[in-house]
mmCIF file of C-alpha atoms and ligand atoms in Angstrom:
data_model
loop_
_atom_site.group_PDB
_atom_site.id
_atom_site.type_symbol
_atom_site.label_atom_id
_atom_site.label_comp_id
_atom_site.label_asym_id
_atom_site.label_seq_id
_atom_site.Cartn_x
_atom_site.Cartn_y
_atom_site.Cartn_z
ATOM 1 C CA MET A 156 119.052 118.251 108.449
ATOM 2 C CA ARG A 157 118.403 115.306 111.464
ATOM 3 C CA GLU A 158 117.868 111.497 111.336
ATOM 4 C CA THR A 159 114.417 112.570 113.622
ATOM 5 C CA THR A 160 113.297 114.963 111.137
ATOM 6 C CA ARG A 161 113.810 113.132 107.581
ATOM 7 C CA VAL A 162 112.177 110.158 108.651
ATOM 8 C CA ILE A 163 108.975 111.741 110.960
ATOM 9 C CA SER A 164 109.159 114.844 108.383
ATOM 10 C CA PRO A 165 105.646 114.897 106.002
ATOM 11 C CA VAL A 166 106.091 117.408 104.108
ATOM 12 C CA LEU A 167 109.824 117.625 103.447
ATOM 13 C CA ASP A 168 111.156 117.138 99.053
ATOM 14 C CA LYS A 169 107.045 117.875 98.580
ATOM 15 C CA PRO A 170 105.271 119.735 96.812
ATOM 16 C CA ARG A 171 102.356 121.378 99.101
ATOM 17 C CA SER A 172 99.142 120.240 98.119
ATOM 18 C CA ARG A 173 95.885 119.599 99.408
ATOM 19 C CA ARG A 174 96.256 116.403 100.771
ATOM 20 C CA ALA A 175 96.409 114.066 103.662
ATOM 21 C CA VAL A 176 99.942 113.918 106.120
ATOM 22 C CA ASN A 177 99.767 110.191 105.488
ATOM 23 C CA THR A 178 100.138 107.799 102.383
ATOM 24 C CA GLY A 179 97.017 105.994 102.148
ATOM 25 C CA VAL A 180 96.987 102.180 101.885
ATOM 26 C CA GLU A 181 97.319 102.102 97.641
ATOM 27 C CA ARG A 182 95.828 98.484 97.252
ATOM 28 C CA GLY A 183 96.249 97.021 93.732
ATOM 29 C CA SER A 184 97.222 94.046 91.091
ATOM 30 C CA THR A 185 96.217 96.442 88.197
ATOM 31 C CA VAL A 186 97.813 99.336 87.537
ATOM 32 C CA LEU A 187 95.936 101.033 84.646
ATOM 33 C CA MET A 188 98.432 102.750 82.564
ATOM 34 C CA GLU A 189 97.731 106.689 81.029
ATOM 35 C CA SER A 190 99.054 105.487 76.640
ATOM 36 C CA ALA A 191 99.110 102.245 75.256
ATOM 37 C CA GLU A 192 103.224 103.963 74.380
ATOM 38 C CA VAL A 193 103.724 102.935 77.639
ATOM 39 C CA LEU A 194 102.561 99.655 78.752
ATOM 40 C CA TYR A 195 106.422 97.887 77.729
ATOM 41 C CA ARG A 196 108.570 100.351 78.842
ATOM 42 C CA ASP A 197 110.601 99.284 81.286
ATOM 43 C CA ASP A 198 111.599 103.185 82.608
ATOM 44 C CA ILE A 199 108.120 103.112 84.513
ATOM 45 C CA LYS A 200 107.563 101.876 87.182
ATOM 46 C CA PRO A 201 104.878 100.478 88.708
ATOM 47 C CA THR A 202 103.407 98.629 85.903
ATOM 48 C CA TYR A 203 102.212 96.118 88.378
ATOM 49 C CA GLY A 204 100.912 95.440 92.194
ATOM 50 C CA THR A 205 103.900 93.172 92.156
ATOM 51 C CA GLU A 206 106.691 96.433 92.055
ATOM 52 C CA GLY A 207 104.875 98.122 95.183
ATOM 53 C CA LEU A 208 102.816 101.160 95.101
ATOM 54 C CA SER A 209 102.629 104.197 96.296
ATOM 55 C CA THR A 210 103.004 102.660 100.287
ATOM 56 C CA GLN A 211 105.364 100.236 99.634
ATOM 57 C CA ARG A 212 107.176 102.678 97.900
ATOM 58 C CA GLU A 213 107.603 105.662 100.946
ATOM 59 C CA LEU A 214 108.543 103.125 103.506
ATOM 60 C CA CYS A 215 111.328 101.523 101.071
ATOM 61 C CA ARG A 216 112.436 105.126 100.426
ATOM 62 C CA LEU A 217 112.203 106.272 104.761
ATOM 63 C CA LEU A 218 113.595 103.164 105.302
ATOM 64 C CA ALA A 219 116.919 103.548 103.214
ATOM 65 C CA GLU A 220 116.641 107.109 105.099
ATOM 66 C CA LEU A 221 117.522 105.191 108.051
ATOM 67 C CA GLU A 222 119.688 102.607 107.251
ATOM 68 C CA GLY A 223 122.066 105.487 105.550
ATOM 69 C CA ALA A 224 121.602 103.230 102.612
ATOM 70 C CA GLU A 225 121.264 103.879 98.959
ATOM 71 C CA GLU A 226 118.202 101.265 98.359
ATOM 72 C CA ALA A 227 116.060 99.351 101.060
ATOM 73 C CA PHE A 228 113.945 95.970 100.467
ATOM 74 C CA ILE A 229 110.761 95.014 101.930
ATOM 75 C CA LEU A 230 109.010 91.454 102.831
ATOM 76 C CA PRO A 231 106.145 89.775 104.138
ATOM 77 C CA SER A 232 108.394 88.345 107.481
ATOM 78 C CA GLY A 233 111.548 89.798 109.111
ATOM 79 C CA LEU A 234 112.439 86.146 108.417
ATOM 80 C CA ALA A 235 111.502 86.613 104.634
ATOM 81 C CA ALA A 236 114.143 89.339 104.659
ATOM 82 C CA GLN A 237 116.941 86.789 105.936
ATOM 83 C CA THR A 238 116.125 84.447 104.331
ATOM 84 C CA LEU A 239 115.849 85.538 100.749
ATOM 85 C CA PRO A 240 118.867 88.363 100.441
ATOM 86 C CA ILE A 241 120.934 85.577 101.292
ATOM 87 C CA PHE A 242 119.752 83.020 98.314
ATOM 88 C CA ALA A 243 120.100 85.944 96.113
ATOM 89 C CA VAL A 244 124.056 86.436 96.807
ATOM 90 C CA LEU A 245 124.975 82.446 96.922
ATOM 91 C CA LYS A 246 125.106 79.467 94.744
ATOM 92 C CA ALA A 247 126.175 75.691 94.990
ATOM 93 C CA GLY A 248 129.182 75.558 95.890
ATOM 94 C CA ASP A 249 129.237 78.071 97.994
ATOM 95 C CA HIS A 250 129.837 78.485 102.448
ATOM 96 C CA VAL A 251 129.119 80.385 104.808
ATOM 97 C CA LEU A 252 130.455 81.548 107.859
ATOM 98 C CA ALA A 253 127.154 82.346 110.469
ATOM 99 C CA VAL A 254 126.875 83.884 114.305
ATOM 100 C CA ASN A 255 126.408 80.334 116.167
ATOM 101 C CA SER A 256 123.660 83.441 118.709
ATOM 102 C CA ALA A 257 121.899 84.248 115.819
ATOM 103 C CA TYR A 258 118.235 84.108 115.108
ATOM 104 C CA ARG A 259 117.241 80.715 115.729
ATOM 105 C CA PRO A 260 115.432 80.452 112.250
ATOM 106 C CA VAL A 261 118.068 81.464 110.317
ATOM 107 C CA ARG A 262 119.964 78.487 112.457
ATOM 108 C CA ARG A 263 117.175 76.647 110.811
ATOM 109 C CA PHE A 264 117.054 78.103 107.304
ATOM 110 C CA LEU A 265 120.432 77.218 106.702
ATOM 111 C CA ASP A 266 120.843 74.195 107.638
ATOM 112 C CA THR A 267 118.190 72.672 106.215
ATOM 113 C CA GLN A 268 116.977 74.755 103.182
ATOM 114 C CA LEU A 269 120.820 75.791 101.982
ATOM 115 C CA ALA A 270 122.166 72.626 103.253
ATOM 116 C CA ARG A 271 119.890 70.962 100.570
ATOM 117 C CA PHE A 272 121.219 74.002 97.412
ATOM 118 C CA GLY A 273 124.939 72.787 98.641
ATOM 119 C CA VAL A 274 126.094 75.244 100.280
ATOM 120 C CA ASP A 275 127.852 75.016 103.108
ATOM 121 C CA VAL A 276 127.862 76.340 107.170
ATOM 122 C CA THR A 277 130.719 77.100 109.691
ATOM 123 C CA TRP A 278 128.813 78.616 113.215
ATOM 124 C CA TYR A 279 130.679 80.248 115.331
ATOM 125 C CA ALA A 280 130.821 81.630 118.866
ATOM 126 C CA PRO A 281 129.857 85.081 118.989
ATOM 127 C CA SER A 282 133.594 85.666 120.975
ATOM 128 C CA ALA A 283 135.299 84.654 118.192
ATOM 129 C CA THR A 284 137.526 87.657 117.537
ATOM 130 C CA PRO A 285 137.159 88.865 114.148
ATOM 131 C CA ASP A 286 140.346 87.258 113.575
ATOM 132 C CA GLU A 287 139.737 84.169 114.046
ATOM 133 C CA VAL A 288 136.573 84.270 112.537
ATOM 134 C CA MET A 289 137.808 84.930 109.170
ATOM 135 C CA ALA A 290 140.572 82.618 109.459
ATOM 136 C CA LEU A 291 137.876 79.733 108.863
ATOM 137 C CA ALA A 292 137.242 81.848 105.682
ATOM 138 C CA THR A 293 138.351 79.730 102.924
ATOM 139 C CA GLU A 294 138.025 80.622 99.115
ATOM 140 C CA LYS A 295 134.594 79.637 99.029
ATOM 141 C CA THR A 296 133.226 81.774 101.975
ATOM 142 C CA LYS A 297 131.492 84.098 99.792
ATOM 143 C CA LEU A 298 128.986 84.967 103.145
ATOM 144 C CA ILE A 299 129.505 86.227 106.850
ATOM 145 C CA TYR A 300 126.295 85.887 108.440
ATOM 146 C CA LEU A 301 125.966 88.748 111.707
ATOM 147 C CA GLU A 302 123.763 89.254 114.931
ATOM 148 C CA SER A 303 124.985 91.473 117.660
ATOM 149 C CA PRO A 304 123.328 91.407 120.169
ATOM 150 C CA GLY A 305 123.966 87.598 119.387
ATOM 151 C CA SER A 306 118.979 87.219 119.884
ATOM 152 C CA LEU A 307 118.769 84.849 123.728
ATOM 153 C CA THR A 308 122.311 85.209 124.825
ATOM 154 C CA PHE A 309 123.346 89.058 124.252
ATOM 155 C CA GLU A 310 126.909 88.248 122.988
ATOM 156 C CA ILE A 311 128.553 91.612 121.575
ATOM 157 C CA GLN A 312 130.827 91.032 118.406
ATOM 158 C CA ASP A 313 133.482 93.641 117.020
ATOM 159 C CA ILE A 314 130.777 94.044 113.990
ATOM 160 C CA PRO A 315 132.722 97.102 112.420
ATOM 161 C CA ALA A 316 136.130 94.647 111.429
ATOM 162 C CA ILE A 317 134.834 91.369 110.793
ATOM 163 C CA ALA A 318 133.512 93.949 107.843
ATOM 164 C CA GLN A 319 136.570 95.940 107.164
ATOM 165 C CA ALA A 320 138.481 92.258 107.329
ATOM 166 C CA ALA A 321 135.385 90.137 105.137
ATOM 167 C CA LYS A 322 135.632 93.678 102.419
ATOM 168 C CA ALA A 323 139.454 92.995 102.174
ATOM 169 C CA ARG A 324 139.336 89.552 100.973
ATOM 170 C CA GLY A 325 136.090 90.101 98.439
ATOM 171 C CA ILE A 326 133.712 88.766 101.145
ATOM 172 C CA LEU A 327 129.810 89.610 101.471
ATOM 173 C CA THR A 328 128.370 90.483 105.176
ATOM 174 C CA PHE A 329 125.039 90.558 106.390
ATOM 175 C CA CYS A 330 123.968 91.761 109.604
ATOM 176 C CA ASP A 331 120.840 91.526 111.493
ATOM 177 C CA ASN A 332 120.324 94.753 113.307
ATOM 178 C CA THR A 333 116.259 94.250 114.771
ATOM 179 C CA TYR A 334 118.575 94.598 117.613
ATOM 180 C CA GLY A 335 119.055 98.775 116.793
ATOM 181 C CA ALA A 336 115.717 99.189 114.854
ATOM 182 C CA GLY A 337 117.924 100.677 111.911
ATOM 183 C CA VAL A 338 118.838 103.711 114.337
ATOM 184 C CA LEU A 339 120.994 102.484 117.457
ATOM 185 C CA PHE A 340 122.870 100.584 115.115
ATOM 186 C CA LYS A 341 124.325 101.598 111.054
ATOM 187 C CA PRO A 342 126.090 98.573 109.797
ATOM 188 C CA LEU A 343 126.187 99.992 106.497
ATOM 189 C CA ALA A 344 128.227 103.296 107.921
ATOM 190 C CA HIS A 345 130.383 100.411 109.921
ATOM 191 C CA GLY A 346 131.348 98.377 106.140
ATOM 192 C CA VAL A 347 128.175 95.689 106.056
ATOM 193 C CA ASP A 348 126.902 95.410 102.516
ATOM 194 C CA MET A 349 123.043 93.841 103.462
ATOM 195 C CA SER A 350 121.408 95.484 106.850
ATOM 196 C CA MET A 351 118.019 93.708 107.933
ATOM 197 C CA GLN A 352 115.934 94.358 110.627
ATOM 198 C CA ALA A 353 112.749 92.482 111.304
ATOM 199 C CA LEU A 354 110.470 95.882 111.316
ATOM 200 C CA THR A 355 107.767 92.897 112.978
ATOM 201 C CA LYS A 356 109.793 94.754 116.281
ATOM 202 C CA TYR A 357 110.494 98.498 117.059
ATOM 203 C CA VAL A 358 109.270 99.955 113.632
ATOM 204 C CA GLY A 359 105.978 98.037 113.682
ATOM 205 C CA GLY A 360 105.634 99.108 117.464
ATOM 206 C CA HIS A 361 102.449 97.646 118.087
ATOM 207 C CA SER A 362 102.705 93.821 118.075
ATOM 208 C CA ASP A 363 99.813 93.703 114.819
ATOM 209 C CA VAL A 364 102.415 92.974 112.371
ATOM 210 C CA LEU A 365 104.469 90.844 110.337
ATOM 211 C CA ILE A 366 107.073 92.747 108.300
ATOM 212 C CA GLY A 367 111.340 93.140 107.272
ATOM 213 C CA SER A 368 113.406 95.102 105.173
ATOM 214 C CA VAL A 369 117.060 94.479 103.768
ATOM 215 C CA ALA A 370 119.299 97.978 102.786
ATOM 216 C CA VAL A 371 122.117 98.176 100.591
ATOM 217 C CA ASN A 372 124.630 100.670 98.470
ATOM 218 C CA ASP A 373 125.958 98.794 96.243
ATOM 219 C CA PRO A 374 123.029 98.625 93.133
ATOM 220 C CA ALA A 375 124.550 94.880 92.053
ATOM 221 C CA LEU A 376 124.051 93.028 95.354
ATOM 222 C CA ALA A 377 120.278 95.906 95.436
ATOM 223 C CA LYS A 378 119.827 94.480 91.548
ATOM 224 C CA ALA A 379 120.306 90.488 93.429
ATOM 225 C CA ILE A 380 118.382 90.666 96.000
ATOM 226 C CA TYR A 381 115.397 92.902 94.050
ATOM 227 C CA ASP A 382 115.739 90.485 91.399
ATOM 228 C CA ALA A 383 115.086 87.061 93.983
ATOM 229 C CA ILE A 384 111.929 88.800 95.372
ATOM 230 C CA LYS A 385 110.558 89.399 92.000
ATOM 231 C CA ALA A 386 111.192 85.746 90.329
ATOM 232 C CA TRP A 387 110.358 84.624 94.082
ATOM 233 C CA GLY A 388 107.422 86.601 94.300
ATOM 234 C CA PHE A 389 107.608 87.658 97.716
ATOM 235 C CA PHE A 390 105.423 90.643 97.560
ATOM 236 C CA THR A 391 104.456 92.773 100.965
ATOM 237 C CA SER A 392 101.285 93.945 101.232
ATOM 238 C CA ALA A 393 100.309 97.802 100.906
ATOM 239 C CA ASP A 394 98.195 97.104 104.520
ATOM 240 C CA GLU A 395 101.704 95.786 106.749
ATOM 241 C CA SER A 396 103.206 98.084 104.686
ATOM 242 C CA TYR A 397 100.906 100.882 106.132
ATOM 243 C CA LEU A 398 101.770 99.952 109.605
ATOM 244 C CA ALA A 399 104.912 99.816 109.553
ATOM 245 C CA LEU A 400 104.624 103.412 107.631
ATOM 246 C CA ARG A 401 103.170 105.439 110.895
ATOM 247 C CA GLY A 402 105.622 103.202 113.025
ATOM 248 C CA LEU A 403 107.968 104.852 111.631
ATOM 249 C CA ARG A 404 106.918 108.616 112.723
ATOM 250 C CA THR A 405 106.984 107.196 116.498
ATOM 251 C CA LEU A 406 110.338 104.852 116.382
ATOM 252 C CA HIS A 407 112.799 107.098 117.984
ATOM 253 C CA LEU A 408 110.358 108.656 120.941
ATOM 254 C CA ARG A 409 108.906 104.787 121.672
ATOM 255 C CA LEU A 410 113.090 102.860 121.226
ATOM 256 C CA LYS A 411 114.355 105.767 123.684
ATOM 257 C CA GLN A 412 111.639 105.576 125.856
ATOM 258 C CA SER A 413 111.756 102.120 126.085
ATOM 259 C CA GLY A 414 115.895 101.111 125.939
ATOM 260 C CA GLU A 415 116.107 104.155 129.167
ATOM 261 C CA ALA A 416 113.013 102.534 131.081
ATOM 262 C CA GLY A 417 114.907 98.766 130.634
ATOM 263 C CA LEU A 418 118.173 100.140 131.508
ATOM 264 C CA LYS A 419 116.390 101.000 135.163
ATOM 265 C CA VAL A 420 114.532 97.498 135.393
ATOM 266 C CA ALA A 421 117.762 96.173 134.665
ATOM 267 C CA GLN A 422 120.182 98.193 137.146
ATOM 268 C CA TRP A 423 117.485 97.849 139.811
ATOM 269 C CA LEU A 424 117.728 93.811 139.095
ATOM 270 C CA THR A 425 121.494 93.847 140.504
ATOM 271 C CA THR A 426 120.655 94.982 143.105
ATOM 272 C CA ARG A 427 118.453 92.297 144.447
ATOM 273 C CA PRO A 428 119.551 88.914 146.484
ATOM 274 C CA GLU A 429 117.461 86.911 144.372
ATOM 275 C CA VAL A 430 119.775 87.778 140.647
ATOM 276 C CA ILE A 431 122.705 85.957 139.564
ATOM 277 C CA ARG A 432 123.654 88.013 136.796
ATOM 278 C CA VAL A 433 121.472 90.632 134.808
ATOM 279 C CA VAL A 434 122.276 90.388 130.843
ATOM 280 C CA HIS A 435 122.470 93.622 129.541
ATOM 281 C CA PRO A 436 125.449 95.378 126.772
ATOM 282 C CA TRP A 437 125.186 98.421 127.796
ATOM 283 C CA LEU A 438 126.116 96.866 131.432
ATOM 284 C CA ASP A 439 129.673 97.349 132.620
ATOM 285 C CA SER A 440 129.569 93.616 133.653
ATOM 286 C CA HIS A 441 128.543 92.224 130.475
ATOM 287 C CA PRO A 442 131.378 91.385 128.226
ATOM 288 C CA GLY A 443 132.007 93.314 125.169
ATOM 289 C CA SER A 444 129.912 96.439 126.867
ATOM 290 C CA ASP A 445 132.944 98.755 125.572
ATOM 291 C CA VAL A 446 132.544 97.774 122.122
ATOM 292 C CA PHE A 447 128.984 97.479 122.480
ATOM 293 C CA ARG A 448 129.256 101.192 123.649
ATOM 294 C CA ARG A 449 131.278 102.415 120.648
ATOM 295 C CA ASP A 450 129.266 101.236 118.104
ATOM 296 C CA PHE A 451 125.488 101.527 119.477
ATOM 297 C CA SER A 452 123.839 105.240 121.229
ATOM 298 C CA ALA A 453 121.863 103.425 123.335
ATOM 299 C CA PRO A 454 120.699 100.255 124.596
ATOM 300 C CA ASN A 455 116.804 98.831 123.350
ATOM 301 C CA GLY A 456 115.041 96.938 125.731
ATOM 302 C CA LEU A 457 115.789 94.128 125.743
ATOM 303 C CA PHE A 458 117.488 91.534 128.261
ATOM 304 C CA LEU A 459 118.215 89.145 130.168
ATOM 305 C CA VAL A 460 117.813 87.896 133.687
ATOM 306 C CA VAL A 461 119.367 85.057 135.917
ATOM 307 C CA LEU A 462 117.356 84.521 138.848
ATOM 308 C CA LYS A 463 118.729 82.272 141.630
ATOM 309 C CA GLY A 464 116.079 78.894 140.747
ATOM 310 C CA ASP A 465 115.755 75.622 139.848
ATOM 311 C CA GLY A 466 115.348 76.475 136.244
ATOM 312 C CA GLU A 467 112.333 76.630 134.406
ATOM 313 C CA PRO A 468 110.219 75.387 137.446
ATOM 314 C CA ALA A 469 111.161 78.569 139.138
ATOM 315 C CA SER A 470 111.065 81.011 136.106
ATOM 316 C CA GLN A 471 107.715 79.740 135.187
ATOM 317 C CA ARG A 472 106.345 80.432 138.668
ATOM 318 C CA PHE A 473 107.815 84.116 138.309
ATOM 319 C CA LEU A 474 106.971 84.312 134.729
ATOM 320 C CA ASN A 475 103.069 83.483 136.320
ATOM 321 C CA ALA A 476 103.567 85.833 139.355
ATOM 322 C CA LEU A 477 103.463 88.680 137.225
ATOM 323 C CA LYS A 478 100.651 90.748 136.639
ATOM 324 C CA LEU A 479 101.996 93.936 134.212
ATOM 325 C CA PHE A 480 104.548 91.023 131.646
ATOM 326 C CA GLY A 481 102.550 89.602 129.206
ATOM 327 C CA LEU A 482 104.037 86.054 128.650
ATOM 328 C CA GLY A 483 104.867 86.176 124.801
ATOM 329 C CA PHE A 484 107.266 85.764 122.161
ATOM 330 C CA SER A 485 108.773 88.983 120.681
ATOM 331 C CA TRP A 486 108.990 92.406 121.520
ATOM 332 C CA GLY A 487 109.088 95.631 120.088
ATOM 333 C CA GLY A 488 105.708 96.627 120.491
ATOM 334 C CA TYR A 489 104.331 99.872 123.805
ATOM 335 C CA GLU A 490 103.929 96.810 126.112
ATOM 336 C CA SER A 491 105.971 94.743 128.068
ATOM 337 C CA LEU A 492 106.685 90.994 128.014
ATOM 338 C CA ALA A 493 108.711 88.090 129.361
ATOM 339 C CA VAL A 494 109.311 84.916 128.713
ATOM 340 C CA ASN A 495 111.893 81.882 129.959
ATOM 341 C CA CYS A 496 114.695 80.555 127.997
ATOM 342 C CA GLU A 497 115.316 76.946 129.071
ATOM 343 C CA PRO A 498 113.803 75.595 126.088
ATOM 344 C CA GLN A 499 115.471 77.514 124.032
ATOM 345 C CA PHE A 500 119.543 76.996 125.085
ATOM 346 C CA ILE A 501 118.590 73.121 125.759
ATOM 347 C CA GLY A 502 115.643 70.892 124.657
ATOM 348 C CA ARG A 503 113.604 72.225 122.116
ATOM 349 C CA HIS A 504 116.062 73.648 119.413
ATOM 350 C CA LYS A 505 118.641 71.054 119.971
ATOM 351 C CA LEU A 506 121.384 73.366 120.680
ATOM 352 C CA THR A 507 124.877 70.953 121.073
ATOM 353 C CA PRO A 508 125.538 71.690 124.662
ATOM 354 C CA GLU A 509 128.895 73.618 123.253
ATOM 355 C CA ASP A 510 127.080 76.588 122.011
ATOM 356 C CA HIS A 511 126.219 77.249 125.373
ATOM 357 C CA ALA A 512 127.487 77.205 128.969
ATOM 358 C CA PRO A 513 125.516 74.550 131.378
ATOM 359 C CA LEU A 514 123.156 76.576 132.497
ATOM 360 C CA GLU A 515 123.475 78.021 136.307
ATOM 361 C CA GLY A 516 119.314 78.997 137.392
ATOM 362 C CA SER A 517 116.954 80.201 135.865
ATOM 363 C CA TYR A 518 116.849 82.432 133.183
ATOM 364 C CA VAL A 519 113.945 84.993 132.207
ATOM 365 C CA ARG A 520 114.097 87.691 129.196
ATOM 366 C CA LEU A 521 112.069 90.241 129.611
ATOM 367 C CA TYR A 522 111.414 93.283 127.206
ATOM 368 C CA VAL A 523 110.040 96.587 128.916
ATOM 369 C CA GLY A 524 108.010 98.555 127.031
ATOM 370 C CA LEU A 525 106.569 101.876 127.573
ATOM 371 C CA GLU A 526 104.821 101.446 130.834
ATOM 372 C CA ASP A 527 105.957 103.102 133.425
ATOM 373 C CA PRO A 528 109.584 101.294 134.979
ATOM 374 C CA ASP A 529 108.210 102.140 138.350
ATOM 375 C CA ASP A 530 105.324 99.903 137.962
ATOM 376 C CA LEU A 531 107.450 97.340 136.133
ATOM 377 C CA ILE A 532 109.600 97.662 139.047
ATOM 378 C CA ALA A 533 106.967 97.040 141.687
ATOM 379 C CA ASP A 534 105.635 94.675 139.616
ATOM 380 C CA ILE A 535 108.350 92.463 139.431
ATOM 381 C CA GLU A 536 109.612 92.597 142.683
ATOM 382 C CA GLN A 537 106.704 91.731 144.347
ATOM 383 C CA ALA A 538 106.772 88.455 141.398
ATOM 384 C CA LEU A 539 110.411 87.992 142.802
ATOM 385 C CA ASP A 540 109.190 88.190 146.634
ATOM 386 C CA HIS A 541 106.656 85.739 146.374
ATOM 387 C CA PHE A 542 108.345 83.193 144.189
ATOM 388 C CA VAL A 543 111.696 83.006 143.775
ATOM 389 C CA SER A 544 113.227 80.188 146.542
ATOM 390 C CA LEU A 545 116.266 81.954 147.837
HETATM 391 C C1 LIG B 756 112.223 88.676 115.468
HETATM 392 C C2 LIG B 756 112.810 88.412 114.649
HETATM 393 C C3 LIG B 756 113.419 87.771 113.596
HETATM 394 C C4 LIG B 756 112.162 87.542 112.581
HETATM 395 O O1 LIG B 756 111.345 88.375 111.970
HETATM 396 P P1 LIG B 756 109.649 88.164 112.224
HETATM 397 O O2 LIG B 756 108.959 89.617 111.481
HETATM 398 O O3 LIG B 756 109.304 87.231 113.256
HETATM 399 O O4 LIG B 756 109.902 87.173 111.546
HETATM 400 C C5 LIG B 756 114.487 87.945 113.047
HETATM 401 N N1 LIG B 756 115.811 88.581 114.073
HETATM 402 C C6 LIG B 756 115.521 88.636 115.133
HETATM 403 C C7 LIG B 756 116.541 89.198 116.120
HETATM 404 C C8 LIG B 756 114.224 88.932 115.871
HETATM 405 O O5 LIG B 756 113.833 89.391 116.485
#
């Protein structure tokens, strides 16, 4: 059976019974047991709310299905689904290789929190070839942290090649698969050991939930992650899990619509004289688009456009002129969003200058949601007409 059927069907593998279509929100700390004899049995779960009740369990089951994993775990945010597995597999003295185009808060975690526990990090550029990445590995390297396309900057990495080379040297790989939403790219099928995503984005899909997941095949890794979740007390509520579960049923449809509409808007922008570059990994002009098209089945609705302009003032004028795009962070919801990126490239996040080439215009990240793409194009057109100086 196809993936969409397996993820969407509420009857597959379940006995016929009179019940609601959806697994409900089962809130609970205490679980009442059927007899005294089973109170302390390890093989009967759940015995307490921290092990996840029916709502969390159904979500984990479907996420494992989606990621092609033996096991999937949920955490209270996407960021927690990044930090916890990293912590679960490392110890003092270990070394991590991490791509410097990764989602920024992971960088903060590795550079501040993990550094305090004696874990060293080497940041490498996403343009590094798999051989160049592996040349940075030492006998202490335990983990390679990957994200492709890069957050904000959309650089493409050859994840299958890096995963294979890492495996040959006994180094774990961990991939942020939020862009692919578990659908467009399958990290585990390409040899990656741990695949996480911010379910906050496309899986939740309605900008009303913060939740994350990590999926693995190796039972030892599953145990390490489970033990860390339990030891740290990172439990995810049934209410948040319910919203993610509901989002999963329409994920494929929404992602397809958003990705196709995003490509249409991106292609239209390439024809505009106000535009220096459209940074969209499916476009032929994008460095690495061949690898992206090989590994991903389609793009999502997120991309960057570089406008002719005087940096942040012009991108702010452009954003303020938009009528259909909300101004706000995040993406993956039903609504289109825009943010300017200059403060994330320089300034606030204190990137070193070598991390990015000098800025050459005004940087706007667009997320195309489920509105009609022609209306979005018309909105961008009027904003360009009025506010971007040629
Ligand atoms: C949003 C995001 C995260 C973090 O998710 P939260 O639920 O907001 O903590 C991680 N990685 C990527 C690529 C993201 O876009």
